[in-house]
PDB file of C-alpha atoms in Angstrom:
ATOM      1  CA  UNK A   1     -30.359  72.875 -58.032  1.00  0.00           C
ATOM      2  CA  UNK A   2     -27.016  71.432 -59.224  1.00  0.00           C
ATOM      3  CA  UNK A   3     -28.577  67.964 -59.636  1.00  0.00           C
ATOM      4  CA  UNK A   4     -31.533  69.375 -61.569  1.00  0.00           C
ATOM      5  CA  UNK A   5     -29.257  71.302 -63.933  1.00  0.00           C
ATOM      6  CA  UNK A   6     -26.982  68.290 -64.368  1.00  0.00           C
ATOM      7  CA  UNK A   7     -29.933  66.078 -65.250  1.00  0.00           C
ATOM      8  CA  UNK A   8     -31.215  68.668 -67.714  1.00  0.00           C
ATOM      9  CA  UNK A   9     -27.760  69.000 -69.224  1.00  0.00           C
ATOM     10  CA  UNK A  10     -27.529  65.235 -69.796  1.00  0.00           C
ATOM     11  CA  UNK A  11     -30.983  64.976 -71.342  1.00  0.00           C
ATOM     12  CA  UNK A  12     -31.269  68.250 -73.271  1.00  0.00           C
ATOM     13  CA  UNK A  13     -27.652  69.280 -73.744  1.00  0.00           C
ATOM     14  CA  UNK A  14     -25.976  72.363 -72.344  1.00  0.00           C
ATOM     15  CA  UNK A  15     -26.998  74.600 -75.269  1.00  0.00           C
ATOM     16  CA  UNK A  16     -30.702  73.949 -74.840  1.00  0.00           C
ATOM     17  CA  UNK A  17     -30.473  74.326 -71.050  1.00  0.00           C
ATOM     18  CA  UNK A  18     -28.699  77.663 -71.512  1.00  0.00           C
ATOM     19  CA  UNK A  19     -31.359  78.737 -74.011  1.00  0.00           C
ATOM     20  CA  UNK A  20     -34.235  77.884 -71.658  1.00  0.00           C
ATOM     21  CA  UNK A  21     -32.478  79.662 -68.776  1.00  0.00           C
ATOM     22  CA  UNK A  22     -31.831  82.694 -71.002  1.00  0.00           C
ATOM     23  CA  UNK A  23     -28.064  82.693 -70.520  1.00  0.00           C
ATOM     24  CA  UNK A  24     -25.617  83.166 -73.347  1.00  0.00           C
ATOM     25  CA  UNK A  25     -22.917  80.650 -72.468  1.00  0.00           C
ATOM     26  CA  UNK A  26     -22.930  76.941 -71.783  1.00  0.00           C
ATOM     27  CA  UNK A  27     -20.090  77.606 -69.352  1.00  0.00           C
ATOM     28  CA  UNK A  28     -22.670  79.187 -67.048  1.00  0.00           C
ATOM     29  CA  UNK A  29     -24.684  75.963 -67.097  1.00  0.00           C
ATOM     30  CA  UNK A  30     -21.570  73.961 -66.233  1.00  0.00           C
ATOM     31  CA  UNK A  31     -20.794  76.348 -63.354  1.00  0.00           C
ATOM     32  CA  UNK A  32     -24.264  75.809 -61.900  1.00  0.00           C
ATOM     33  CA  UNK A  33     -23.398  72.126 -61.606  1.00  0.00           C
ATOM     34  CA  UNK A  34     -19.759  72.294 -60.540  1.00  0.00           C
ATOM     35  CA  UNK A  35     -19.280  75.448 -58.472  1.00  0.00           C
ATOM     36  CA  UNK A  36     -22.448  75.844 -56.460  1.00  0.00           C
ATOM     37  CA  UNK A  37     -23.278  79.050 -58.316  1.00  0.00           C
ATOM     38  CA  UNK A  38     -27.050  79.375 -58.616  1.00  0.00           C
ATOM     39  CA  UNK A  39     -29.150  80.599 -61.517  1.00  0.00           C
ATOM     40  CA  UNK A  40     -31.110  83.816 -61.175  1.00  0.00           C
ATOM     41  CA  UNK A  41     -34.532  83.214 -59.595  1.00  0.00           C
ATOM     42  CA  UNK A  42     -36.385  83.544 -62.916  1.00  0.00           C
ATOM     43  CA  UNK A  43     -34.009  81.091 -64.597  1.00  0.00           C
ATOM     44  CA  UNK A  44     -34.313  78.703 -61.673  1.00  0.00           C
ATOM     45  CA  UNK A  45     -38.107  78.724 -62.048  1.00  0.00           C
ATOM     46  CA  UNK A  46     -37.847  77.886 -65.735  1.00  0.00           C
ATOM     47  CA  UNK A  47     -35.275  75.144 -65.088  1.00  0.00           C
ATOM     48  CA  UNK A  48     -37.366  73.532 -62.357  1.00  0.00           C
ATOM     49  CA  UNK A  49     -40.382  73.395 -64.662  1.00  0.00           C
ATOM     50  CA  UNK A  50     -38.246  72.103 -67.534  1.00  0.00           C
ATOM     51  CA  UNK A  51     -36.988  69.329 -65.243  1.00  0.00           C
ATOM     52  CA  UNK A  52     -40.549  68.427 -64.286  1.00  0.00           C
ATOM     53  CA  UNK A  53     -41.465  68.171 -67.972  1.00  0.00           C
ATOM     54  CA  UNK A  54     -38.304  66.181 -68.769  1.00  0.00           C
ATOM     55  CA  UNK A  55     -39.163  63.714 -66.016  1.00  0.00           C
ATOM     56  CA  UNK A  56     -42.735  63.352 -67.275  1.00  0.00           C
ATOM     57  CA  UNK A  57     -41.857  62.820 -70.932  1.00  0.00           C
ATOM     58  CA  UNK A  58     -38.814  60.619 -70.239  1.00  0.00           C
ATOM     59  CA  UNK A  59     -40.918  58.256 -68.104  1.00  0.00           C
ATOM     60  CA  UNK A  60     -43.582  57.941 -70.778  1.00  0.00           C
ATOM     61  CA  UNK A  61     -41.774  58.240 -74.099  1.00  0.00           C
ATOM     62  CA  UNK A  62     -38.082  57.666 -73.384  1.00  0.00           C
ATOM     63  CA  UNK A  63     -35.138  60.010 -73.148  1.00  0.00           C
ATOM     64  CA  UNK A  64     -34.602  60.337 -76.914  1.00  0.00           C
ATOM     65  CA  UNK A  65     -37.923  62.111 -77.457  1.00  0.00           C
ATOM     66  CA  UNK A  66     -37.377  64.803 -74.838  1.00  0.00           C
ATOM     67  CA  UNK A  67     -35.030  67.207 -76.702  1.00  0.00           C
ATOM     68  CA  UNK A  68     -37.150  66.968 -79.838  1.00  0.00           C
ATOM     69  CA  UNK A  69     -40.297  67.772 -77.884  1.00  0.00           C
ATOM     70  CA  UNK A  70     -38.698  70.839 -76.291  1.00  0.00           C
ATOM     71  CA  UNK A  71     -37.494  72.172 -79.653  1.00  0.00           C
ATOM     72  CA  UNK A  72     -40.426  71.250 -81.879  1.00  0.00           C
ATOM     73  CA  UNK A  73     -43.301  73.510 -82.784  1.00  0.00           C
ATOM     74  CA  UNK A  74     -46.260  72.659 -80.599  1.00  0.00           C
ATOM     75  CA  UNK A  75     -49.847  73.354 -81.707  1.00  0.00           C
ATOM     76  CA  UNK A  76     -50.965  73.720 -78.069  1.00  0.00           C
ATOM     77  CA  UNK A  77     -48.457  76.562 -77.711  1.00  0.00           C
ATOM     78  CA  UNK A  78     -49.451  78.486 -80.821  1.00  0.00           C
ATOM     79  CA  UNK A  79     -46.937  76.575 -82.969  1.00  0.00           C
ATOM     80  CA  UNK A  80     -44.051  77.708 -80.803  1.00  0.00           C
ATOM     81  CA  UNK A  81     -41.518  75.447 -79.178  1.00  0.00           C
ATOM     82  CA  UNK A  82     -41.772  74.811 -75.439  1.00  0.00           C
ATOM     83  CA  UNK A  83     -38.160  75.949 -75.013  1.00  0.00           C
ATOM     84  CA  UNK A  84     -38.863  79.242 -76.720  1.00  0.00           C
ATOM     85  CA  UNK A  85     -42.018  79.831 -74.727  1.00  0.00           C
ATOM     86  CA  UNK A  86     -40.203  79.174 -71.440  1.00  0.00           C
ATOM     87  CA  UNK A  87     -37.395  81.531 -72.448  1.00  0.00           C
ATOM     88  CA  UNK A  88     -39.417  84.416 -73.863  1.00  0.00           C
ATOM     89  CA  UNK A  89     -42.823  84.487 -72.200  1.00  0.00           C
ATOM     90  CA  UNK A  90     -43.922  85.453 -68.730  1.00  0.00           C
ATOM     91  CA  UNK A  91     -43.409  82.359 -66.587  1.00  0.00           C
ATOM     92  CA  UNK A  92     -46.817  82.610 -64.908  1.00  0.00           C
ATOM     93  CA  UNK A  93     -48.380  82.124 -68.351  1.00  0.00           C
ATOM     94  CA  UNK A  94     -45.769  79.939 -70.040  1.00  0.00           C
ATOM     95  CA  UNK A  95     -45.159  77.480 -67.211  1.00  0.00           C
ATOM     96  CA  UNK A  96     -48.700  76.115 -66.930  1.00  0.00           C
ATOM     97  CA  UNK A  97     -49.130  76.063 -70.712  1.00  0.00           C
ATOM     98  CA  UNK A  98     -45.911  74.109 -71.272  1.00  0.00           C
ATOM     99  CA  UNK A  99     -46.806  71.669 -68.511  1.00  0.00           C
ATOM    100  CA  UNK A 100     -50.303  71.206 -69.979  1.00  0.00           C
ATOM    101  CA  UNK A 101     -48.805  70.573 -73.436  1.00  0.00           C
ATOM    102  CA  UNK A 102     -46.426  67.968 -71.981  1.00  0.00           C
ATOM    103  CA  UNK A 103     -49.227  66.280 -70.086  1.00  0.00           C
ATOM    104  CA  UNK A 104     -51.345  66.160 -73.237  1.00  0.00           C
ATOM    105  CA  UNK A 105     -48.395  64.768 -75.198  1.00  0.00           C
ATOM    106  CA  UNK A 106     -47.806  61.852 -72.852  1.00  0.00           C
ATOM    107  CA  UNK A 107     -51.530  61.206 -72.507  1.00  0.00           C
ATOM    108  CA  UNK A 108     -52.169  61.165 -76.251  1.00  0.00           C
TER     109      UNK A 108
END
């Protein structure tokens, strides 16, 4: 998990990682990387999916597009951002929808 969070932090920035994980401080994100502290299971699920999406989009479109994609309104997600959907919605619904939107984005 520390490597996943560190990769997310480098690509998305600590603020966006904290937002997706539904934590209030970027210090928490840093602690996940440096101290061995683990995110709550629900946050870990969201972070693992976010990392999968980051890897997919980065390979296809480049690293610079990834943060914009996570924060932008997405028509496949009801004009909500993927980050917001991962943070606020039930993961069993949001996870597959965000992954499908990412797959459609790189395939378009």
